[in-house]
mmCIF file of C-alpha atoms in Angstrom:
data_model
loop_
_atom_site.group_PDB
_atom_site.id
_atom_site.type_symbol
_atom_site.label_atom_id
_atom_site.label_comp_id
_atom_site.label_asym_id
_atom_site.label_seq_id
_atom_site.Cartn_x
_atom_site.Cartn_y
_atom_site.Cartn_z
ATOM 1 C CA UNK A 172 0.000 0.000 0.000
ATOM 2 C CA UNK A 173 1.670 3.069 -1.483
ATOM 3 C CA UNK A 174 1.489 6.154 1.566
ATOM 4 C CA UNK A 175 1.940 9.899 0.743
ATOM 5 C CA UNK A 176 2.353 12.340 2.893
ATOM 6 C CA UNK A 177 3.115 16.279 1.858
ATOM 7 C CA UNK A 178 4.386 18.620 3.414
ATOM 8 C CA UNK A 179 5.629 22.302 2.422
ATOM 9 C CA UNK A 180 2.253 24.674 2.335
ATOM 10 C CA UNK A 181 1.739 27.843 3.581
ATOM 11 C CA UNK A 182 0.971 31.202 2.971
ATOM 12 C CA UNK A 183 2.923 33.877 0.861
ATOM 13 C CA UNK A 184 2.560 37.044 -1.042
ATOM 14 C CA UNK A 185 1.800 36.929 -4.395
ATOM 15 C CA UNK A 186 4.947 36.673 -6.559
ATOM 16 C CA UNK A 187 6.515 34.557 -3.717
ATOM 17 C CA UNK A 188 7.733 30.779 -3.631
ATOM 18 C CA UNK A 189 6.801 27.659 -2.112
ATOM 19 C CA UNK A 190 8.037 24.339 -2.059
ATOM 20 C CA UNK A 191 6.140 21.048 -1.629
ATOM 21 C CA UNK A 192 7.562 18.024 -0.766
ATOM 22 C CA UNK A 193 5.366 14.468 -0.781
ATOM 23 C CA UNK A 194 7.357 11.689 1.162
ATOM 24 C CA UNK A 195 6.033 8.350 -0.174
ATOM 25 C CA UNK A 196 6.406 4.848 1.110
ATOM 26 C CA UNK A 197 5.298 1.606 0.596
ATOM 27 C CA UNK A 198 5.866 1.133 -3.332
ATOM 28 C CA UNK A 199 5.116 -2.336 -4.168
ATOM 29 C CA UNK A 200 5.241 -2.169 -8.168
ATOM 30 C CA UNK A 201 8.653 -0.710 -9.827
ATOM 31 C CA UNK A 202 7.478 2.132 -11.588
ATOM 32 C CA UNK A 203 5.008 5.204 -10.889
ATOM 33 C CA UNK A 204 3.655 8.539 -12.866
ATOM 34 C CA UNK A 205 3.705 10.758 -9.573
ATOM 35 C CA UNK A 206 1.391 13.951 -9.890
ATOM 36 C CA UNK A 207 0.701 16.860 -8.254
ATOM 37 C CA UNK A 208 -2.934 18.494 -8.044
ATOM 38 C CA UNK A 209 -4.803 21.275 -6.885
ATOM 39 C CA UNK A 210 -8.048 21.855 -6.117
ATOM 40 C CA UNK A 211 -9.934 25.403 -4.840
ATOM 41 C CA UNK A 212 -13.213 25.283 -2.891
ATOM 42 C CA UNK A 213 -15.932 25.086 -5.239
ATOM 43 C CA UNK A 214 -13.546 23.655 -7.666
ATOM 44 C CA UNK A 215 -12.808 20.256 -9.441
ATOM 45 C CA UNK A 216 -9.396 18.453 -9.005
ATOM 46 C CA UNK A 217 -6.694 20.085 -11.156
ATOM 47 C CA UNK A 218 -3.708 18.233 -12.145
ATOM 48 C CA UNK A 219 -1.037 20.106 -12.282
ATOM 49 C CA UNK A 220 2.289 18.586 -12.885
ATOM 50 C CA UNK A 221 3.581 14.823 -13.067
ATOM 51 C CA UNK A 222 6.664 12.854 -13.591
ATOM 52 C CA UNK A 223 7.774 9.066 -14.033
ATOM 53 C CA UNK A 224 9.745 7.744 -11.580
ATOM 54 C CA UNK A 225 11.505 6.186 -14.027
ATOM 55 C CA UNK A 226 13.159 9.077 -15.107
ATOM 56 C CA UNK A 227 12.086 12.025 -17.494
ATOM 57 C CA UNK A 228 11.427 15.717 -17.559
ATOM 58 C CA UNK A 229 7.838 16.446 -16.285
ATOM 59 C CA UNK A 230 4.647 17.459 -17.852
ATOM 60 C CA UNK A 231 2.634 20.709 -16.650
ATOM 61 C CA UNK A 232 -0.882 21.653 -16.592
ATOM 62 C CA UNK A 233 -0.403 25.266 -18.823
ATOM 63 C CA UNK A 234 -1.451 27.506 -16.087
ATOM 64 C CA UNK A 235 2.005 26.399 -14.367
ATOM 65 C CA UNK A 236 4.002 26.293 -16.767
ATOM 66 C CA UNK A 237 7.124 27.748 -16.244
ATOM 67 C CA UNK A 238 6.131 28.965 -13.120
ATOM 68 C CA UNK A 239 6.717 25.680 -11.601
ATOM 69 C CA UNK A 240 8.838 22.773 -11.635
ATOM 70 C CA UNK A 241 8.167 19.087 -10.440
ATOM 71 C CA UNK A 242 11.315 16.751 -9.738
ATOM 72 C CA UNK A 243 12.010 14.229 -7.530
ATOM 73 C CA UNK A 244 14.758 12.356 -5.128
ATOM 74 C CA UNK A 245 14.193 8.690 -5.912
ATOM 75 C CA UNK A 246 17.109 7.609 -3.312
ATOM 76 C CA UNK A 247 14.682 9.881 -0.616
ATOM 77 C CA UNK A 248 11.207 8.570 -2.077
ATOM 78 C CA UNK A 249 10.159 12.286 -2.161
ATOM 79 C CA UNK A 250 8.339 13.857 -4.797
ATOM 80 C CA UNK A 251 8.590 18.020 -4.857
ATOM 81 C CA UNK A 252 7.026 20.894 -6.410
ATOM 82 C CA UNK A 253 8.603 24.200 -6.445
ATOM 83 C CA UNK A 254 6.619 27.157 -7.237
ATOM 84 C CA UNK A 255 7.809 30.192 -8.224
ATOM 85 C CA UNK A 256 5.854 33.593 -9.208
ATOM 86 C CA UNK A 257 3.023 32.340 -6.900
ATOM 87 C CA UNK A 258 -0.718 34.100 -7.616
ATOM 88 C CA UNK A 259 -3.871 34.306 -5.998
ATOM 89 C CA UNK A 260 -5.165 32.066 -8.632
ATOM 90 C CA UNK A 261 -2.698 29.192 -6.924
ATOM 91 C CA UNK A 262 -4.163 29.224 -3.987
ATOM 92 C CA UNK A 263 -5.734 25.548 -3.174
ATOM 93 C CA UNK A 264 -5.206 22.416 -1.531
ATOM 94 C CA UNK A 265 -2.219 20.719 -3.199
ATOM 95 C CA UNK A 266 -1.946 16.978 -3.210
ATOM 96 C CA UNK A 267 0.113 14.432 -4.593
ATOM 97 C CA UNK A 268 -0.839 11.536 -6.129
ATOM 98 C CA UNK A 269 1.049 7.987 -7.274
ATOM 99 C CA UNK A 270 -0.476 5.909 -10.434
ATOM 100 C CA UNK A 271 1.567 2.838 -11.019
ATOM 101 C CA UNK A 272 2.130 3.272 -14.833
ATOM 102 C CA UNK A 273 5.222 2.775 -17.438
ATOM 103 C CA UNK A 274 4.596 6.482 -18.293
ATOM 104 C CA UNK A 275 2.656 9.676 -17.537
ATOM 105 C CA UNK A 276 0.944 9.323 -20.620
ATOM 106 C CA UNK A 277 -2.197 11.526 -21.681
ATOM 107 C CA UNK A 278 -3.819 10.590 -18.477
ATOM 108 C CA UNK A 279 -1.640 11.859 -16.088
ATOM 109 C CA UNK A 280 -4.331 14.991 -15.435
ATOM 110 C CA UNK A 281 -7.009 12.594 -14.673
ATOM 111 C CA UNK A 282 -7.659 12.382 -10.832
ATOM 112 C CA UNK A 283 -9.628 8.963 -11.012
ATOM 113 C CA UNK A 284 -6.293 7.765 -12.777
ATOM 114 C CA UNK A 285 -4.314 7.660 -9.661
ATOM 115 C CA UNK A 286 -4.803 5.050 -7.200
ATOM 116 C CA UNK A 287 -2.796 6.572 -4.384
ATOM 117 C CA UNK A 288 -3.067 10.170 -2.607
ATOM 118 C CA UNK A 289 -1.698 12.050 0.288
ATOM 119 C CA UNK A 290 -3.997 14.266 2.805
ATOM 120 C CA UNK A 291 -3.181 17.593 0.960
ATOM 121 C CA UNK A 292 -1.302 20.711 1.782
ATOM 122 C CA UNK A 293 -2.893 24.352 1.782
ATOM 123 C CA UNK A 294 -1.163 26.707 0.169
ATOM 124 C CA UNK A 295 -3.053 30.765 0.091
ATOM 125 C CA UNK A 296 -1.304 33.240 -2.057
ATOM 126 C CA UNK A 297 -2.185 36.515 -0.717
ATOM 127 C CA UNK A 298 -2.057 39.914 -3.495
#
């Protein structure tokens, strides 16, 4: 049973940074897509970044892009997402997500994809 557990919210100004981190444990299958998502009150689930743990640049949802950057330390088992040039419009619970996949393939923004999630993180960017 694959466990996630972020860490890493909080609140900043707007143009500020954050960085999430997502501590995982428990893998029992050799390769993942890990995401990240969002989601707002009132809101659906947005993904908003994944990777392979396999190796691989990530992919972004576009309202990220270059904004903010997913990697990961596979000798840690942490997932992270720095964010950069934070706006109001960020503000959400972030969570991160494991799907145990050969590749983040066109699904990876699909919540119901993703059979593993941690507990969430807020993060409120203030203007």
């Amino acid at each position: 049973q694959v466990q996630l557990v972020e860490s890493g919210g909080g609140s900043v100004q707007a143009g500020g940074s954050l960085r999430l981190s997502c501590a995982a444990s428990g893998y029992t299958y050799r390769s993942y897509c890990m995401g990240w998502f969002r989601q707002a009150p009132g809101k659906e689930r947005e993904g908003v970044a994944a990777i392979f743990t396999g190796g691989g640049g990530g992919v972004y949802a576009d309202s990220v892009k270059d904004r903010f950057t997913i990697s990961q330390d596979n000798a840690k088992n942490t997932l992270y997402l720095q964010m950069n040039n934070l706006k109001p419009e960020d503000t959400a619970m972030y969570f991160c997500a494991a799907a145990h996949a050969v590749w983040c393939g066109s699904s990876w923004p699909e919540a119901p994809w993703y059979a593993y999630w941690g507990q969430g993180t807020q993060v409120t960017v203030s203007s």
